[in-house]
CSV table of C-alpha atoms in Angstrom, one decimal:
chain,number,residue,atom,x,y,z
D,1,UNK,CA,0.0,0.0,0.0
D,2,UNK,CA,1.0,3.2,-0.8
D,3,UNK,CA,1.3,6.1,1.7
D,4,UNK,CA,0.1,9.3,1.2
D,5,UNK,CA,2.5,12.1,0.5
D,6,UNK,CA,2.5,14.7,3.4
D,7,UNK,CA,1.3,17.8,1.3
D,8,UNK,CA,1.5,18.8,-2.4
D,9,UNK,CA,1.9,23.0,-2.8
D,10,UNK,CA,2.6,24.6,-6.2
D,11,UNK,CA,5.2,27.2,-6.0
D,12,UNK,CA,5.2,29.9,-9.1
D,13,UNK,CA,7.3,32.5,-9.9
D,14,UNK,CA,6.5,36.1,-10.9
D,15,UNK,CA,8.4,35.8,-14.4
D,16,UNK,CA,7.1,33.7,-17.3
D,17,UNK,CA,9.0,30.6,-16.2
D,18,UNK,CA,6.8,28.3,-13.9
D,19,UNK,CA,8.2,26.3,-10.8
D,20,UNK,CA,7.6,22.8,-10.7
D,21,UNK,CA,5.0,21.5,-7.7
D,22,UNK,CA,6.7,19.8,-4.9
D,23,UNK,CA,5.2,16.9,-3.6
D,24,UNK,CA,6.1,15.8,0.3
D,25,UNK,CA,7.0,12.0,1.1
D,26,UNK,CA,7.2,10.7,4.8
D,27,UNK,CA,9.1,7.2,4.0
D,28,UNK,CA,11.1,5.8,1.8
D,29,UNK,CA,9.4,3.5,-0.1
D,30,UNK,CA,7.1,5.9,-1.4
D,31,UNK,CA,9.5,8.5,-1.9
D,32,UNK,CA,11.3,5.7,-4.0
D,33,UNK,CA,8.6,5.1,-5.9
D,34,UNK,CA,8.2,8.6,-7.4
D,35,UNK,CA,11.6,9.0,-8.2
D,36,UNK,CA,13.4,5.5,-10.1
D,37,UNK,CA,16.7,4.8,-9.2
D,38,UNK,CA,18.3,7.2,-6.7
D,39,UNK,CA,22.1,8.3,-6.0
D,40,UNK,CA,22.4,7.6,-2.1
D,41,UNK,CA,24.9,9.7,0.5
D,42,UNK,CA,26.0,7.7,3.5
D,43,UNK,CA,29.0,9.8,4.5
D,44,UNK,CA,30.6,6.3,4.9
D,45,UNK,CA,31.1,4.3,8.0
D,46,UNK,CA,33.0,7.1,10.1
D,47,UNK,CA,33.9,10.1,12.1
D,48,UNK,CA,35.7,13.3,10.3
D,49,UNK,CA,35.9,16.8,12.4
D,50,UNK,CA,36.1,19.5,11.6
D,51,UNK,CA,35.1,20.4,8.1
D,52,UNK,CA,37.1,23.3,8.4
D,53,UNK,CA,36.7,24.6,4.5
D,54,UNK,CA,32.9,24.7,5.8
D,55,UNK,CA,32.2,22.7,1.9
D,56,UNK,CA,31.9,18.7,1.4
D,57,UNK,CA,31.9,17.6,-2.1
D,58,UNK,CA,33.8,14.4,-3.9
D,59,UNK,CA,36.9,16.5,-3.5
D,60,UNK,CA,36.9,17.5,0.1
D,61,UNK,CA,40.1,16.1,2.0
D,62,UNK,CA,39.6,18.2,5.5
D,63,UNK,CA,39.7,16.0,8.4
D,64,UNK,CA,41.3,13.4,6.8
D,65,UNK,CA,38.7,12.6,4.7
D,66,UNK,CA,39.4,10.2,1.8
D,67,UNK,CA,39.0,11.7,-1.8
D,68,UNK,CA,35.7,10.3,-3.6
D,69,UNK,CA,33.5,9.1,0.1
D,70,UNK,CA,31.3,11.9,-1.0
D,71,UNK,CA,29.1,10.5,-4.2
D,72,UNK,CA,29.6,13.4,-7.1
D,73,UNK,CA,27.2,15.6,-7.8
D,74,UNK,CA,26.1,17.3,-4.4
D,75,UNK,CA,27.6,20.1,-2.8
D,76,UNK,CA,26.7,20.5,0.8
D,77,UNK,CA,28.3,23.9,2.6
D,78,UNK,CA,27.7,25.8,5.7
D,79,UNK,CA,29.2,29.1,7.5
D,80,UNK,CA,32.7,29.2,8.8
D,81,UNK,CA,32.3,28.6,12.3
D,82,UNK,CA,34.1,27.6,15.6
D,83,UNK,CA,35.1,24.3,17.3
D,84,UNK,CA,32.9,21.3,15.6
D,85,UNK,CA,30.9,23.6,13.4
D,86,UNK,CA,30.9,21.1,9.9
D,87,UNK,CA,31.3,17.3,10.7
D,88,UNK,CA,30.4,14.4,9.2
D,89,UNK,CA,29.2,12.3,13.2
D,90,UNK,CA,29.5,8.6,14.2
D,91,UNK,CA,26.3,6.7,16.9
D,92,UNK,CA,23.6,9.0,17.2
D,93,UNK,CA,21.6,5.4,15.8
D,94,UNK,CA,22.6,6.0,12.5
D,95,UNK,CA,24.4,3.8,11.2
D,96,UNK,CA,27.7,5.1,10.1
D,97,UNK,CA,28.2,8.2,9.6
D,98,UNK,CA,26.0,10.8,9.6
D,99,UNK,CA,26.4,15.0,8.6
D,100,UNK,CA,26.1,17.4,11.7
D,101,UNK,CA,26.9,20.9,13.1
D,102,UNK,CA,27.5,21.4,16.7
D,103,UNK,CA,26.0,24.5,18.1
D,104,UNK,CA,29.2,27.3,18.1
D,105,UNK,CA,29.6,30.4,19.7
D,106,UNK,CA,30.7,31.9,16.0
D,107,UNK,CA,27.6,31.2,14.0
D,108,UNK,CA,25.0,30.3,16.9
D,109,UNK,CA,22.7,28.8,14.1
D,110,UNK,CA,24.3,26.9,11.3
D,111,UNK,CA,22.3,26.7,8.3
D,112,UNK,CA,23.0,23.8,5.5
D,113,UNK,CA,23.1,25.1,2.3
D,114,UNK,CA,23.1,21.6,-0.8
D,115,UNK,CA,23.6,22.8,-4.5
D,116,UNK,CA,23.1,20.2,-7.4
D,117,UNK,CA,25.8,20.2,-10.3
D,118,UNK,CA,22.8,19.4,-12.5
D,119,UNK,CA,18.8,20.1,-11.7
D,120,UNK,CA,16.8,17.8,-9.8
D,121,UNK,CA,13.1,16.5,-10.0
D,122,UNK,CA,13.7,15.1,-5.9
D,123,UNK,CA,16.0,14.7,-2.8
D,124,UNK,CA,15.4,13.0,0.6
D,125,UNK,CA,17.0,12.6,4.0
D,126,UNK,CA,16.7,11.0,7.1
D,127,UNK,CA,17.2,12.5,10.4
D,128,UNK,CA,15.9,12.4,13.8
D,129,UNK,CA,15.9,14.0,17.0
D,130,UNK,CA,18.8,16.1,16.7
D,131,UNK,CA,16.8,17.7,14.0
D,132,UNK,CA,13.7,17.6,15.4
D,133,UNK,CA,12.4,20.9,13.7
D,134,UNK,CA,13.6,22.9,10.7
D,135,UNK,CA,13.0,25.3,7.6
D,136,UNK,CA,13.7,24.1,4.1
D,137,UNK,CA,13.7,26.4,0.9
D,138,UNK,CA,13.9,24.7,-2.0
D,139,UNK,CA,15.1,26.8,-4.9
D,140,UNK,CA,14.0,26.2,-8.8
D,141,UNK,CA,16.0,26.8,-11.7
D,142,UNK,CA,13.5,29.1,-12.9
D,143,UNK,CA,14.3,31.6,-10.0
D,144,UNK,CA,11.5,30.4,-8.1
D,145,UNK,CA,11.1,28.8,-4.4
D,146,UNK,CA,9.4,26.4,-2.0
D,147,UNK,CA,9.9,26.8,1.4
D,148,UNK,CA,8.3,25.5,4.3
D,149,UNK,CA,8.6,24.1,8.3
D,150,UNK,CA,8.5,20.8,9.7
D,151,UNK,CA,8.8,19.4,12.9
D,152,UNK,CA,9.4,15.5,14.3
D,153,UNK,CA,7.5,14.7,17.3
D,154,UNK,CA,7.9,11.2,17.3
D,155,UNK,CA,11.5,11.3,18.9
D,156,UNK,CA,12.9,9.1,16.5
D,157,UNK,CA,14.0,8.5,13.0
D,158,UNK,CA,11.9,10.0,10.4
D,159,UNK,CA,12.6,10.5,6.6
D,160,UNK,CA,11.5,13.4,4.3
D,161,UNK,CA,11.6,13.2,0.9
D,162,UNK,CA,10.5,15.6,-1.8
D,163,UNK,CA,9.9,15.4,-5.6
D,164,UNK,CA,9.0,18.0,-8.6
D,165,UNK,CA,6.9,17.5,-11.4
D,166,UNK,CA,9.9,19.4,-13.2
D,167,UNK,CA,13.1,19.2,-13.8
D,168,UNK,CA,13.9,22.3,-11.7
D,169,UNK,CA,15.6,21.5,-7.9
D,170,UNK,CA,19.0,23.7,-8.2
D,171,UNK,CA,19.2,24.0,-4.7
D,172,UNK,CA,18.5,23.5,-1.1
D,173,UNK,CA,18.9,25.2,2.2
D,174,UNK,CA,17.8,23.3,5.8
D,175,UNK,CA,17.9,25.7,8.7
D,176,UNK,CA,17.7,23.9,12.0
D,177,UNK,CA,15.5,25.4,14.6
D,178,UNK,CA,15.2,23.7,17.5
D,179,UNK,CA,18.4,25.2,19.6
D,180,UNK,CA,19.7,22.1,20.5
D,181,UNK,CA,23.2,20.9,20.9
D,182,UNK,CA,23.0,20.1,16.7
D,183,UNK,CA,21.8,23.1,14.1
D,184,UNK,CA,21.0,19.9,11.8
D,185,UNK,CA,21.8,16.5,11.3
D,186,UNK,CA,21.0,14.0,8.6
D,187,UNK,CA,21.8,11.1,7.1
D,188,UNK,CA,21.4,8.6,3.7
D,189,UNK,CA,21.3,11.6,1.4
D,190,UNK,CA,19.7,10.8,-1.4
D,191,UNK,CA,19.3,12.4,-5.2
D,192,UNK,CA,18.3,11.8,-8.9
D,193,UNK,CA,18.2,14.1,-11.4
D,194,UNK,CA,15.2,11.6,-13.6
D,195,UNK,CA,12.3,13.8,-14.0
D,196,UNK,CA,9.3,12.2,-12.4
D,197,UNK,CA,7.4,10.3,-14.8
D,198,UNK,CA,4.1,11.4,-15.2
D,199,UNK,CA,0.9,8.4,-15.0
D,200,UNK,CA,0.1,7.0,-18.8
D,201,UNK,CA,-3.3,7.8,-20.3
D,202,UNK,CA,-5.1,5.0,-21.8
D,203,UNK,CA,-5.2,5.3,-25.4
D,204,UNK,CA,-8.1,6.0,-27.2
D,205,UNK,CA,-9.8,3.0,-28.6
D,206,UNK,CA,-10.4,2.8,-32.4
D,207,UNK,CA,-13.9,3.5,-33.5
């Protein structure tokens, strides 16, 4: 059985060019489902702190980090900051590793900023209490946006995935508001730039 996406808003711009609709998924399977095959960020089995370039991208080597754990394609960036302010985290319950900010005295709220090399029709995540609620904006190659809040009251893992009609996702920015220890935390990143294929209509039978 399928589950029923969280929301589905239409974003527009004020040019000519339209913004795709976004469509909200609470699991995976179903955000699998509207997407095909996916390209899926672990941020492999261990610890590397600090990030200090504040980027993480298949050439990043900060912390030790080995050239190619990140999968091409994805950007993910965040203010300069103090102490542990860009990590990819061990435990937690994830399993491996997992990308985090600690709280910092610098920049008291770290925001994630993920840029595609190529436009997107959808992107998920999982996360969980560390990021228990949080802004996203979702910005269009049109020029346009999508933002809105969410919030995990379970206390435990939960996944949020998000497809467009188009092939428009440029960009994404998660600002973490819960003033916790973590700014944001998240886990088995996951991408595909395949647009999402719209539902066949039967053809017309011959008279």
């Amino acid at each position: 059985m399928r589950i029923a996406p969280l929301s589905i808003i239409v974003a527009f711009t004020a040019s000519v060019a339209q913004a795709g609709t976004i469509t909200a998924y609470s699991d995976f399977t179903s955000f699998d489902n509207a997407t095909g095959p996916l390209t899926i960020e672990d941020f492999g089995p261990t610890y590397y702190f600090p990030i200090s370039s504040g980027v993480l991208d298949e050439n990043t080597t900060d912390a030790g980090i080995p050239t190619g754990l990140i999968e091409p394609g994805v950007t993910f960036s965040t203010q300069i900051g103090s102490g542990n302010f860009f990590n990819i985290d061990f435990g937690g319950g994830y399993t491996g590793g997992f990308l985090d900010s600690l709280a910092n005295s610098t920049v008291p709220n770290q925001i994630l900023s993920i840029a595609f090399d190529a436009a997107q029709s959808g992107f998920g995540f999982i996360t969980n209490e560390f990021m228990s609620t949080f802004d996203i904006t979702i910005n269009f190659s049109s020029g346009g946006s999508f933002s809105n809040s969410y919030t995990n009251s379970s206390g435990g893992f939960v996944y949020y995935g998000f497809t467009s009609d188009l092939l428009d996702i440029s960009s994404v920015v998660i600002d973490g508001t819960n003033g916790g220890t973590f700014d944001f935390s998240l886990d088995d990143f996951a991408f595909t730039n395949a647009p999402t294929a719209p539902v066949p209509l039967p053809a017309a039978l011959p008279l």
